[in-house]
Amino acid sequence: MNKIPLKKYVEDTSQGEAAKKLGTTQGAVSKAIRKNREIYVVEEQGKLKAFEVRPFPSQIA
């Protein structure tokens, strides 16, 4: 599995193209990048998927 940071993927394509392939909006991609979320893009069986790495638990009680 070759994971590519979302920010790098967008640099090579565009926010709109990434959003279309991921099934979301350009605004959501833009916000994720702006907030420095740790999101990676992978291509599996010809489909683009993304996942986020974040601490668990994500909120401290």
mmCIF file of N, CA and C in Angstrom, residues 38 52-60:
data_model
loop_
_atom_site.group_PDB
_atom_site.id
_atom_site.type_symbol
_atom_site.label_atom_id
_atom_site.label_comp_id
_atom_site.label_asym_id
_atom_site.label_seq_id
_atom_site.Cartn_x
_atom_site.Cartn_y
_atom_site.Cartn_z
ATOM 1 N N GLU A 38 -3.867 14.896 9.407
ATOM 2 C CA GLU A 38 -2.966 13.854 8.910
ATOM 3 C C GLU A 38 -3.779 12.830 8.107
ATOM 4 N N GLU A 52 -7.445 8.832 7.903
ATOM 5 C CA GLU A 52 -6.845 9.831 8.776
ATOM 6 C C GLU A 52 -6.190 9.146 9.965
ATOM 7 N N VAL A 53 -5.031 9.636 10.342
ATOM 8 C CA VAL A 53 -4.330 9.151 11.524
ATOM 9 C C VAL A 53 -4.508 10.206 12.603
ATOM 10 N N ARG A 54 -5.033 9.784 13.746
ATOM 11 C CA ARG A 54 -5.187 10.718 14.857
ATOM 12 C C ARG A 54 -5.113 9.969 16.170
ATOM 13 N N PRO A 55 -4.810 10.677 17.243
ATOM 14 C CA PRO A 55 -4.648 10.018 18.539
ATOM 15 C C PRO A 55 -5.937 9.341 19.010
ATOM 16 N N PHE A 56 -5.750 8.311 19.817
ATOM 17 C CA PHE A 56 -6.880 7.644 20.455
ATOM 18 C C PHE A 56 -6.647 7.651 21.950
ATOM 19 N N PRO A 57 -7.560 8.050 22.750
ATOM 20 C CA PRO A 57 -8.798 8.703 22.350
ATOM 21 C C PRO A 57 -8.510 10.086 21.784
ATOM 22 N N SER A 58 -9.392 10.542 20.911
ATOM 23 C CA SER A 58 -9.145 11.814 20.231
ATOM 24 C C SER A 58 -9.418 13.013 21.128
ATOM 25 N N GLN A 59 -10.217 12.818 22.158
ATOM 26 C CA GLN A 59 -10.486 13.899 23.108
ATOM 27 C C GLN A 59 -10.134 13.432 24.506
ATOM 28 N N ILE A 60 -9.524 14.313 25.250
ATOM 29 C CA ILE A 60 -9.180 13.986 26.638
ATOM 30 C C ILE A 60 -10.354 14.373 27.523
#
